Short mmCIF file of C-alpha atoms in Angstrom, two decimals:
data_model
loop_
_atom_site.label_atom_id
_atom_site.label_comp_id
_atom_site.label_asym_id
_atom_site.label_seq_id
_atom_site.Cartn_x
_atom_site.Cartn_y
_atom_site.Cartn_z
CA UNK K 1 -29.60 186.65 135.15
CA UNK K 2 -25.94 185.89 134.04
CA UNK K 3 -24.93 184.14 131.03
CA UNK K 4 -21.50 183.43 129.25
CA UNK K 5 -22.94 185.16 126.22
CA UNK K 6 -26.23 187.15 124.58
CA UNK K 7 -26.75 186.98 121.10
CA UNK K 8 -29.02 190.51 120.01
CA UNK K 9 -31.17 189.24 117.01
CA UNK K 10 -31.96 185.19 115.96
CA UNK K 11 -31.48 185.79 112.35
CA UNK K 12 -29.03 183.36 111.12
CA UNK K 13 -26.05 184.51 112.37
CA UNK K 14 -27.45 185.08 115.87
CA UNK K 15 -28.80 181.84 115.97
CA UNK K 16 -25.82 179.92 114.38
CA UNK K 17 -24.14 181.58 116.95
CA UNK K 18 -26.13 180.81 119.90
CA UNK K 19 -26.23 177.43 118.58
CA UNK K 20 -22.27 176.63 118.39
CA UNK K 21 -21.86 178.55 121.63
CA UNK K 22 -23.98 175.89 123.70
CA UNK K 23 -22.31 173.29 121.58
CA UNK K 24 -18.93 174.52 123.70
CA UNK K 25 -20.37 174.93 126.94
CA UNK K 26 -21.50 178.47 126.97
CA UNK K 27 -24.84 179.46 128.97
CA UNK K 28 -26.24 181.07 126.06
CA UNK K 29 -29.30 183.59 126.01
CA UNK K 30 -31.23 185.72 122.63
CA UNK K 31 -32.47 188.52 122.52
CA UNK K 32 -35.29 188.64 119.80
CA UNK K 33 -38.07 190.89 119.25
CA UNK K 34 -40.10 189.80 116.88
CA UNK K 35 -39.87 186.15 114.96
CA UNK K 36 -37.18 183.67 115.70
CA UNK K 37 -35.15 183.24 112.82
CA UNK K 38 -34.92 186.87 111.71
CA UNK K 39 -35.28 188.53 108.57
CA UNK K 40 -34.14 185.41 106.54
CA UNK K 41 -36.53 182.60 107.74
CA UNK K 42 -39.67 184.94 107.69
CA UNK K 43 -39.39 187.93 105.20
CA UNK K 44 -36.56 186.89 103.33
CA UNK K 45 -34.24 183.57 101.92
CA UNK K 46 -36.56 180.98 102.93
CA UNK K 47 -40.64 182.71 101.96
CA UNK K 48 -39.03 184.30 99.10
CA UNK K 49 -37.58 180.61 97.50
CA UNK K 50 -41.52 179.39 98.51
CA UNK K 51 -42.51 181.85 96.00
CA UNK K 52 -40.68 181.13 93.36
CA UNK K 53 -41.25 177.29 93.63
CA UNK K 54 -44.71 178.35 92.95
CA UNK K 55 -44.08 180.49 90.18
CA UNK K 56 -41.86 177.86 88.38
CA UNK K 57 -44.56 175.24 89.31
CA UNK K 58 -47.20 176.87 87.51
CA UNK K 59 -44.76 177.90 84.26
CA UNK K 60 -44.00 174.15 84.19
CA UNK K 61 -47.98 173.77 83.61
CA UNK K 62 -48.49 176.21 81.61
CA UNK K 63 -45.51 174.26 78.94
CA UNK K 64 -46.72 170.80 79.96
CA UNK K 65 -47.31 170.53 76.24
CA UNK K 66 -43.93 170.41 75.83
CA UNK K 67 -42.80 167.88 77.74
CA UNK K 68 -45.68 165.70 76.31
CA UNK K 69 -48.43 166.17 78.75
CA UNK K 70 -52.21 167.44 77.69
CA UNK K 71 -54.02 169.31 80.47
CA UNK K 72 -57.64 170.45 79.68
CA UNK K 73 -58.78 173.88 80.62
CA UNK K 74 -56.42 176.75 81.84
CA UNK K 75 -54.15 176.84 84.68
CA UNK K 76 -54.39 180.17 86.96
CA UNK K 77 -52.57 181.49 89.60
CA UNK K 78 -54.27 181.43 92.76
CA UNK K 79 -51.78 184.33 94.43
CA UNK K 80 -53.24 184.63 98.13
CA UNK K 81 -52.83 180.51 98.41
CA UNK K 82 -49.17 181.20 96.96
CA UNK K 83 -48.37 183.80 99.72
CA UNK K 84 -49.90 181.62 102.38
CA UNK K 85 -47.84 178.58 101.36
CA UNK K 86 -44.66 181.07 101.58
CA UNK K 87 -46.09 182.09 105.46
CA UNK K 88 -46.74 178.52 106.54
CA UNK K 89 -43.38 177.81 105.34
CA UNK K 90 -41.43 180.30 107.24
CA UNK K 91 -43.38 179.87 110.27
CA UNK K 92 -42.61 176.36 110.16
CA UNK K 93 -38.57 177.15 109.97
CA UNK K 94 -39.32 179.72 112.94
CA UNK K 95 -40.17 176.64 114.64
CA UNK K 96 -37.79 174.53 114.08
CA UNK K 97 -35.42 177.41 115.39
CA UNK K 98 -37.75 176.90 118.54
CA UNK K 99 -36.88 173.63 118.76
CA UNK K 100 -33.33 173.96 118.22
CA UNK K 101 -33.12 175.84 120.89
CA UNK K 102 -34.60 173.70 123.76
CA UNK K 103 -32.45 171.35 122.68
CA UNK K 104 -29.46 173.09 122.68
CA UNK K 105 -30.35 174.70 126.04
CA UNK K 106 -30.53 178.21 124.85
CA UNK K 107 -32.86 180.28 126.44
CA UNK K 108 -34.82 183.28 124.81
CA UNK K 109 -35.40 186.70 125.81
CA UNK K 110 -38.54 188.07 123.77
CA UNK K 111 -37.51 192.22 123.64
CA UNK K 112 -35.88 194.59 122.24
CA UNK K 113 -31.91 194.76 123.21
CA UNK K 114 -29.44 197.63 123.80
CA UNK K 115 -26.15 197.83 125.29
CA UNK K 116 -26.22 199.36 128.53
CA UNK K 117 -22.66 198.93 129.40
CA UNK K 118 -20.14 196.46 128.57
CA UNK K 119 -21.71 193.54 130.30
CA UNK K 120 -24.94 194.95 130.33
CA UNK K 121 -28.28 194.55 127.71
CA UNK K 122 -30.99 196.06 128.52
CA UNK K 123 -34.35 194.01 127.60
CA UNK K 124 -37.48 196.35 126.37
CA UNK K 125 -40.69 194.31 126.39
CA UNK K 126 -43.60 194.30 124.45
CA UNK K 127 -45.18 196.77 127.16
CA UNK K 128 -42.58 198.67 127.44
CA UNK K 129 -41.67 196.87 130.53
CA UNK K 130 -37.21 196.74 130.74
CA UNK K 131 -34.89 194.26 132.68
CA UNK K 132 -31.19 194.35 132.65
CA UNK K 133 -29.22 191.20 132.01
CA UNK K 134 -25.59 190.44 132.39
CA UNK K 135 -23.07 188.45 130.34
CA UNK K 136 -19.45 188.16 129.36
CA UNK K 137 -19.45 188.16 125.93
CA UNK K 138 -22.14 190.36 123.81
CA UNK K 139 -22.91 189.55 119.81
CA UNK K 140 -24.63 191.97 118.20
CA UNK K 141 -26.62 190.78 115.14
CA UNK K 142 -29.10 193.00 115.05
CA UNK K 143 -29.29 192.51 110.73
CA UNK K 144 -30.80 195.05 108.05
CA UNK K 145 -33.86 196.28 106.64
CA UNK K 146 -35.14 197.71 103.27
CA UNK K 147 -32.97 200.58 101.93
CA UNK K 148 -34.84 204.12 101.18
CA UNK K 149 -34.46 206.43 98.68
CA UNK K 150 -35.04 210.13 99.24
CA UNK K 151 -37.29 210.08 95.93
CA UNK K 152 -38.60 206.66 96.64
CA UNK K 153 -39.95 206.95 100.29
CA UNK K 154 -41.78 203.60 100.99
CA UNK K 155 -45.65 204.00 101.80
CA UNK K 156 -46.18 200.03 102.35
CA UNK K 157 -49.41 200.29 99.99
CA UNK K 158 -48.08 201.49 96.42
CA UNK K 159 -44.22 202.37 97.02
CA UNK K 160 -43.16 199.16 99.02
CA UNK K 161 -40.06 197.21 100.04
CA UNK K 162 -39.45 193.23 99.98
CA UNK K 163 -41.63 192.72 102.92
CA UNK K 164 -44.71 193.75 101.34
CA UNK K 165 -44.13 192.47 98.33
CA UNK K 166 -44.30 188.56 100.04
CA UNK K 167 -47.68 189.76 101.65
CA UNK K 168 -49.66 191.70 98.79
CA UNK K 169 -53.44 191.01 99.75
CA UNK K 170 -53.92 190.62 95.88
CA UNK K 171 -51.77 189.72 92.76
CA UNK K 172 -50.90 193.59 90.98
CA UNK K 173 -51.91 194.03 87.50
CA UNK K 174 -48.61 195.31 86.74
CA UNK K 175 -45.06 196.72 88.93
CA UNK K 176 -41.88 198.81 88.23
CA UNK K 177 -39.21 197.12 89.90
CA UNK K 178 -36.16 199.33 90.96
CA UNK K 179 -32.98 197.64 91.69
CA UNK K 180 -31.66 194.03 90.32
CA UNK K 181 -29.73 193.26 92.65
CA UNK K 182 -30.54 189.61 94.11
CA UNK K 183 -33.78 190.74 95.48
CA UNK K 184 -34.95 192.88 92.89
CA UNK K 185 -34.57 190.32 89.97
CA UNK K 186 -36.23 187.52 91.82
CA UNK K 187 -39.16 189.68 92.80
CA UNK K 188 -39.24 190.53 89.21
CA UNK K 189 -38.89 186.57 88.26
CA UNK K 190 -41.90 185.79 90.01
CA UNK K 191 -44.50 188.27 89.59
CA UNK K 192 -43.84 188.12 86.01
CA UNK K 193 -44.16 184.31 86.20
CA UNK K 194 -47.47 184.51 87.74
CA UNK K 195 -48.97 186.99 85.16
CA UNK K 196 -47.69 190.94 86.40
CA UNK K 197 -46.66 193.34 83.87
CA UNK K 198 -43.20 193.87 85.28
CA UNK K 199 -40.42 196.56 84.53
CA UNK K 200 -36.96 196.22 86.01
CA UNK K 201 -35.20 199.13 86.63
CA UNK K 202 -31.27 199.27 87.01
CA UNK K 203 -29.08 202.04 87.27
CA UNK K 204 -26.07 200.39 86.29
CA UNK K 205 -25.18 199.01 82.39
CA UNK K 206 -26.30 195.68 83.39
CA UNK K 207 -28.56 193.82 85.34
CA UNK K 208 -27.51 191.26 88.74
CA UNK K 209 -24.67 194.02 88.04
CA UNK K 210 -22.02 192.44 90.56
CA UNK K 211 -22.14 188.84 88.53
CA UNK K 212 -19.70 188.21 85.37
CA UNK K 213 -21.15 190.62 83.08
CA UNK K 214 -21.57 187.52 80.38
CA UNK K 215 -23.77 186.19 83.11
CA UNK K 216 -25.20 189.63 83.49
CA UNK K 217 -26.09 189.91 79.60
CA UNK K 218 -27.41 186.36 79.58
CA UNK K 219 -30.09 186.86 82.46
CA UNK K 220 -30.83 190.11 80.85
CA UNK K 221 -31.36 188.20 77.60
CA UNK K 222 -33.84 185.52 79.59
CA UNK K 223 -35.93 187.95 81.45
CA UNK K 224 -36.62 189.63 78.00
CA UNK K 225 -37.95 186.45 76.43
CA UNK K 226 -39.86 185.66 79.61
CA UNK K 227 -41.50 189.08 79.10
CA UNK K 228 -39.96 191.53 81.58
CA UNK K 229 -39.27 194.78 80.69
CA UNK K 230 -35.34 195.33 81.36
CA UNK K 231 -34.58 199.02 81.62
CA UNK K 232 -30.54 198.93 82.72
CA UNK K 233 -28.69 202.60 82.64
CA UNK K 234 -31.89 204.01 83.88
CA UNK K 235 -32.86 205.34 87.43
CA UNK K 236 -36.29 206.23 89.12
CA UNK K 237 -36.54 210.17 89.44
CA UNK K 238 -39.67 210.59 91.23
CA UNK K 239 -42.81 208.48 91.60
CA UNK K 240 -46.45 210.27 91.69
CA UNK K 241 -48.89 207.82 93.72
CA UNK K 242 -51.74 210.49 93.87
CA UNK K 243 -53.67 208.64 90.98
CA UNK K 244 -54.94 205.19 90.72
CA UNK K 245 -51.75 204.18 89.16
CA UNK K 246 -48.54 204.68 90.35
CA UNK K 247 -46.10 207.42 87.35
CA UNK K 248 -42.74 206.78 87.58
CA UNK K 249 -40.75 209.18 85.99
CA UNK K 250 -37.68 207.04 84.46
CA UNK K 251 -34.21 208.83 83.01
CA UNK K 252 -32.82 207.03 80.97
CA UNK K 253 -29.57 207.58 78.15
CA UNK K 254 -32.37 208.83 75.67
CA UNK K 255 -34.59 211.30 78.01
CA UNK K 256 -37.07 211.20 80.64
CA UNK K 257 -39.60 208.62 80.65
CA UNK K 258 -42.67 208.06 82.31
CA UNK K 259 -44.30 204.78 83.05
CA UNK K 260 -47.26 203.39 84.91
CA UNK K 261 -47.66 200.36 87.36
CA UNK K 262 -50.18 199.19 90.30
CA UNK K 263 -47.07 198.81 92.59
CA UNK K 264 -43.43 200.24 92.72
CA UNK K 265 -41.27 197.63 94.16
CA UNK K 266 -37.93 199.61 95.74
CA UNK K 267 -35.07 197.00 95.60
CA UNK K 268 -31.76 199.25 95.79
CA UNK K 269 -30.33 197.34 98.58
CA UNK K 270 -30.22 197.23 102.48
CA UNK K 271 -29.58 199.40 105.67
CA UNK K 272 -27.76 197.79 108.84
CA UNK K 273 -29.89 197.79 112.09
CA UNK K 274 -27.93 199.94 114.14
CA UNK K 275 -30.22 202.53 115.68
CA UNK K 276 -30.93 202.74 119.49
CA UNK K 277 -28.67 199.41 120.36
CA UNK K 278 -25.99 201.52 121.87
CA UNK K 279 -23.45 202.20 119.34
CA UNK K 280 -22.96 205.65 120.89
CA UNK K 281 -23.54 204.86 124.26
CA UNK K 282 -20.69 202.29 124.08
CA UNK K 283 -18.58 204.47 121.66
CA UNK K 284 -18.47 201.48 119.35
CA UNK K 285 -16.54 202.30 116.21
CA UNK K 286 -18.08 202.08 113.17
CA UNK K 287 -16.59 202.84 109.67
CA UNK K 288 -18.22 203.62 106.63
CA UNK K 289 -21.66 202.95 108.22
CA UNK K 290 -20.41 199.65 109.76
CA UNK K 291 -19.41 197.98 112.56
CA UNK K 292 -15.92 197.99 112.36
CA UNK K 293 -14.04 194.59 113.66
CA UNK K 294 -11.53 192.40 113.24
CA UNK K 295 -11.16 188.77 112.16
CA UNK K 296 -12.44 187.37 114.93
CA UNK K 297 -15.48 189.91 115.32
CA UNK K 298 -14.71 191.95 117.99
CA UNK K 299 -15.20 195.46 118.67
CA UNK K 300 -13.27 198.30 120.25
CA UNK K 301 -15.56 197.72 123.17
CA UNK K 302 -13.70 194.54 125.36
CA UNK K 303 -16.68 191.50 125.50
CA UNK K 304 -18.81 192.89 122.35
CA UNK K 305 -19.03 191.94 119.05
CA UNK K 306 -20.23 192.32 115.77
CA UNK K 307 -21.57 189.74 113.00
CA UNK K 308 -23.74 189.88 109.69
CA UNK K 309 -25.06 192.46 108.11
CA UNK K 310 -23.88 195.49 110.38
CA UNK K 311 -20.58 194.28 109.49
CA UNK K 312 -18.28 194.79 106.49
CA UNK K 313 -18.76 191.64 103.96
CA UNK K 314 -21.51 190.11 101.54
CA UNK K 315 -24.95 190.64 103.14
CA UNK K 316 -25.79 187.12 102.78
CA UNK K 317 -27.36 184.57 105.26
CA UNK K 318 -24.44 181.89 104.58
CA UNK K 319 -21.82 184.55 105.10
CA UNK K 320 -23.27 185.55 108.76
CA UNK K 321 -23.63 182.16 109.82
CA UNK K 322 -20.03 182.09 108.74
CA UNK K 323 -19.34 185.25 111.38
CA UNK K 324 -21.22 183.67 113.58
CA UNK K 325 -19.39 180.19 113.63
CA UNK K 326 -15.69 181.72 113.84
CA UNK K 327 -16.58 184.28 116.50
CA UNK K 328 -18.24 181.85 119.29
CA UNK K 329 -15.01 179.62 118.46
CA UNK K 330 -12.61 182.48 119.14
CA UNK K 331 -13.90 183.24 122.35
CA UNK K 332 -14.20 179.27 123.23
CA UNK K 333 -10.43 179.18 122.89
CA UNK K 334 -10.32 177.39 119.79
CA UNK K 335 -7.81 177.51 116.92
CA UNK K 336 -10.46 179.58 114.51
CA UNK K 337 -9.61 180.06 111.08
CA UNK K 338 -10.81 183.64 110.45
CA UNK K 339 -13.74 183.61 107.04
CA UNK K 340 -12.12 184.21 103.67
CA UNK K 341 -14.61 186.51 101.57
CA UNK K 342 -12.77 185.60 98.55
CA UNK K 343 -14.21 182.14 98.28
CA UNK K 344 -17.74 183.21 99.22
CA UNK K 345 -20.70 181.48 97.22
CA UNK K 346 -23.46 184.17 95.63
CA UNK K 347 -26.60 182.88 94.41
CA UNK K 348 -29.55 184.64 92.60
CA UNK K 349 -32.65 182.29 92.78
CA UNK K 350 -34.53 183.57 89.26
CA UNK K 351 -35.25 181.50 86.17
CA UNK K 352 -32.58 180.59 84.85
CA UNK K 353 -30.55 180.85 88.25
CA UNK K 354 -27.10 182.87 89.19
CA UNK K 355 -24.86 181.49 91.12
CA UNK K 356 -20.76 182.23 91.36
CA UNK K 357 -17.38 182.46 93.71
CA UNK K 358 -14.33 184.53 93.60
CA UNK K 359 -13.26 186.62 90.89
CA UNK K 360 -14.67 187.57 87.66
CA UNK K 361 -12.66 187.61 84.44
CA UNK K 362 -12.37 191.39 84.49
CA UNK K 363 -11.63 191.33 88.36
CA UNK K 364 -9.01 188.63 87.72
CA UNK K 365 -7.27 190.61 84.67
CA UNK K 366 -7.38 193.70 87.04
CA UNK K 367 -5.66 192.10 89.73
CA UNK K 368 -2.99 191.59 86.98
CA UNK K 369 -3.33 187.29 86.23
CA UNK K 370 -2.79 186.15 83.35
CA UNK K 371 -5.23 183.52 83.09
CA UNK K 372 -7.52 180.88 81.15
CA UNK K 373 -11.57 180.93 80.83
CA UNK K 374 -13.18 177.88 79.74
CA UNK K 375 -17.07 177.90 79.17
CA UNK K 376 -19.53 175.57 78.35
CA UNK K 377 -23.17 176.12 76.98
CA UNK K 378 -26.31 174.20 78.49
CA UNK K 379 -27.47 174.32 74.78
CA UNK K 380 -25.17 171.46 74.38
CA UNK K 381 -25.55 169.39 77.73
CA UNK K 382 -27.75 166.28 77.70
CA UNK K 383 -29.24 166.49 80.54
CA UNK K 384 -30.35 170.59 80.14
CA UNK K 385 -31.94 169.44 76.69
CA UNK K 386 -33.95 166.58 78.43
CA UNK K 387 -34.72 168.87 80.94
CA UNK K 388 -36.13 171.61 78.44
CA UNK K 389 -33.50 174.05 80.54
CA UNK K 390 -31.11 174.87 78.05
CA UNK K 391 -30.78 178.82 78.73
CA UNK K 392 -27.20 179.76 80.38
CA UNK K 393 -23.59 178.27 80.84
CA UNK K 394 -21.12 177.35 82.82
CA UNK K 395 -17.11 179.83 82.88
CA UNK K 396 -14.50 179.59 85.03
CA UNK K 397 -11.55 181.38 85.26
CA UNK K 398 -7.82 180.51 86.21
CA UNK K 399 -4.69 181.60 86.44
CA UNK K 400 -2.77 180.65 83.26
CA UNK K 401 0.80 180.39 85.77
CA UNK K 402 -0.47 177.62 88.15
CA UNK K 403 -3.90 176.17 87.10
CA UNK K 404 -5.34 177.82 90.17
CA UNK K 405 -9.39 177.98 90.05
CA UNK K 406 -9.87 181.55 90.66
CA UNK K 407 -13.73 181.90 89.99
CA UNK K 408 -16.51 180.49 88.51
CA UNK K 409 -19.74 181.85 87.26
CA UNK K 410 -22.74 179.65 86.50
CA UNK K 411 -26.07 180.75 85.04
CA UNK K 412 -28.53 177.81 84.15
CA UNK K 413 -31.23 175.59 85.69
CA UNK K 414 -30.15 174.20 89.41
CA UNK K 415 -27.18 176.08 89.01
CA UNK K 416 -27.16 177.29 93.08
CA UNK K 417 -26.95 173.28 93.74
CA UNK K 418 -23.86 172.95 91.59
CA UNK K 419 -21.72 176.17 92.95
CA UNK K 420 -20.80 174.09 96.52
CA UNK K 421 -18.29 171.95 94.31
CA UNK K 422 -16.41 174.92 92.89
CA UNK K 423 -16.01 176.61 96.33
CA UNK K 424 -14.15 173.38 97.56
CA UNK K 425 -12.42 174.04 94.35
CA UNK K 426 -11.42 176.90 95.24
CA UNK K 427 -10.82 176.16 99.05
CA UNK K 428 -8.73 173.56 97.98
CA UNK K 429 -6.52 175.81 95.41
CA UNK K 430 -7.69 173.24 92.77
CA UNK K 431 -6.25 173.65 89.29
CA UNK K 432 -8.10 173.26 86.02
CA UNK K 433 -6.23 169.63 85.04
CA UNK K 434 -7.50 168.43 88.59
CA UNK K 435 -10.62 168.98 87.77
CA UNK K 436 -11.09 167.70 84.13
CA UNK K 437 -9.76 164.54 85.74
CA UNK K 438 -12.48 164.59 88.35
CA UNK K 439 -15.14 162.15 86.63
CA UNK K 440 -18.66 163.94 86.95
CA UNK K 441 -21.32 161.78 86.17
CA UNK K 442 -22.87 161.80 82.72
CA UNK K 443 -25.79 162.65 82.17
CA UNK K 444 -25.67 165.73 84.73
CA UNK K 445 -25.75 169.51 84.69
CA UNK K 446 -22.51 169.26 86.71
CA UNK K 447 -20.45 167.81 84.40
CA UNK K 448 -20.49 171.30 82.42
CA UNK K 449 -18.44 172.20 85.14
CA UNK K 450 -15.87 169.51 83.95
CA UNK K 451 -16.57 170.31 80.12
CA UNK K 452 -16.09 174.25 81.02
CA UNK K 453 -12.46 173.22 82.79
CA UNK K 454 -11.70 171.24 79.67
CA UNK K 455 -12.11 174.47 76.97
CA UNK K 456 -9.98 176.81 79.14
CA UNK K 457 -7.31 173.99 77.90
CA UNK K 458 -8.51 173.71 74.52
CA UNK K 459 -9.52 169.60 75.58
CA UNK K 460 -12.41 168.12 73.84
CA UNK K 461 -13.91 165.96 76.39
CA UNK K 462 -17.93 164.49 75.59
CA UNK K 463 -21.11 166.14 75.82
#
């Protein structure tokens, strides 16, 4: 069968992607093998954020004294009905990528997919049955999986990766956490909510180590009170699962350490999904790992392309349906405006959450601004003290010449709701006076963002 375009993978640049292509006209076909909606929608973004609704439902019960309510008897966790709350709701946003879809007129090709030639994808069924399918224009977004570490091979039963850890059959006594990156810290955020011993390994100075590092240092301080072990300048060595327990041996700046946990969690990253799709068959380029493109997504290969995680960029959902979006539009004929990765949004979805956009103060003075940082505590917001969420703050950073926003870093309740308005900001090459005159509402956490523009220019504005 012919189509204007195959997508290889439904995660959410593929079916972004797909999506927009039918939008233009294109007879549009995916390639998926396993659940619609990839990685994100079933084993990552979306089960994940179930979990930690859960987690932050049941610390909200567990302070109910605080906020004035009496409940008799102890609260527990009940973790199997937690992970099948997090399954029913990624299988329900699998569906609703079903539906989109049919509705959209987008057919789907259940498989595995691999070039075959330039036109070509061949389709490998569940019985190993194959079929060969034609099309103009090829997207490969085949996505990532779970990084590996030589000394941290993953067993799925006591050395796992973020997969298992959203399907444990039973709540572990206690976990070693190694990595604290995004995924790492909010795997560590909710086991530790729920009652698990954690300890959260990073081999950098500081934890969430690509944020501001006063954002860094702050969620560093948080986890701490909430009970997690933070072990930053520190790396696993080996792990010894022949006992009950798992031994980790830890080095850290003082020596060798050893520690014990039901479960080592390995959180060090990702690794693009680029085996056996005919890379080499093609002679697709790749650099540094990668796909390599251009700004448009194409490859050295006429008719294929390249988006998400296999790509160069932020391995983030939002940033492939980004890829996703220009690419189709390119080859549609439109005027696309290629993505800028300097105004991309990254959020962190622990207790208090991350969330920030463009450059930090150190990356701004290293790029050689001279520049402005306002910041404003929660501590002395209304609406965080009526909330009981007073941990974190809002900075921003500009450029002392022009007023230009040139990043913002937020660390506080809700915090991944607020960033949206500073990348517009920042789309919009907003100054620091344009946004001090912006009324935000009062009372809202938002308006720190207005109070945080107002100290970078020394204006005392209301709290």
């Amino acid at each position: 069968m012919n189509y204007d375009l195959i997508v290889i993978g439904s995660g959410p640049g593929g079916y972004v992607a797909a999506i927009r292509a039918s939008q233009l006209g294109m007879k549009v076909g995916v390639v998926e093998k396993a659940e619609l909606g990839g990685i994100c929608l079933n084993w990552g973004c979306i089960p994940t954020k179930s979990l930690l609704k859960s987690g932050q439902v049941f610390n909200y019960v567990k302070h109910a004294a605080d906020y004035g309510i009496t409940i008799e008897g102890n609260a527990k966790p009940d973790f199997v009905k937690m992970v099948e709350r997090s399954r029913g709701v990624a299988d329900g946003m699998s569906k609703g990528i079903q539906f989109l879809f049919k509705k959209n007129k987008i057919e789907v090709i259940q498989g595995y997919g691999k070039l075959k030639a330039k036109q070509t994808v061949e389709i490998t069924d569940s019985e190993g049955k194959t079929q060969d399918i034609q099309a103009k224009h090829i997207i490969l977004a085949t996505g990532a999986r779970s990084k590996e570490l030589p000394n941290l091979k993953q067993d799925g039963k006591k050395i796992i990766g973020y997969r298992e850890a959203m399907t444990l059959p039973k709540q572990p006594e206690s976990m070693i956490v190694v990595g604290s990156g995004a995924i790492g810290s909010e795997f560590a955020n909710f086991y530790n909510s729920v009652g698990t011993k954690v300890t959260l390994v990073e081999f950098l100075p500081n934890i969430v180590p690509n944020e501001d590092e006063e954002v860094s240092k702050q969620l560093g301080r948080s986890f701490k009170k909430a009970g997690i072990k933070v072990m930053v300048g520190s790396s696993v060595e080996l792990v010894d699962t022949s006992g009950d327990l798992c031994k980790a041996v830890i080095k850290t700046k003082k020596g060798e350490e050893t520690h014990e946990a039901e479960i080592v969690l390995s959180a060090i990253g990702v690794t693009p999904n680029l085996e056996n799709v005919g890379i080499e068959e093609l002679g697709i380029e790749l650099e540094n790992g990668k796909v390599k493109v251009d700004d448009f997504y194409r490859t050295n290969v006429e008719g294929v392309y390249a988006i998400g995680d296999i790509v160069h960029g932020p391995a983030l959902a939002h940033v492939a349906s980004a890829e996703g979006i220009t690419c189709v539009e390119k080859i549609a004929g439109l005027d696309s405006e290629p993505v800028n990765y300097g105004n991309i949004p990254a959020c962190t979805y622990t207790s208090p959450e991350v969330a920030s956009v463009g450059m930090t103060e150190t990356t701004a003075k290293e790029a050689g601004y001279d520049i402005k940082v306002g910041k404003f505590p929660f501590t002395a917001s209304g609406k965080a003290s009526a909330a009981g969420e007073k941990d974190g703050f809002v900075k921003l950073v500009f450029d002392e010449k022009y007023g230009e926003l040139l990043g913002a870093h937020l660390i506080g309740a809700n915090v991944t709701e607020m960033i949206a308005e500073l990348v517009v900001a920042k789309k919009l090459e907003t100054t620091g006076h344009e946004i001090i005159k912006s009324v935000h509402p009062h009372p809202t956490m938002s308006e720190a963002v207005m109070e945080a523009a107002a100290a970078a220019y020394d204006e005392v504005i209301h709290m």
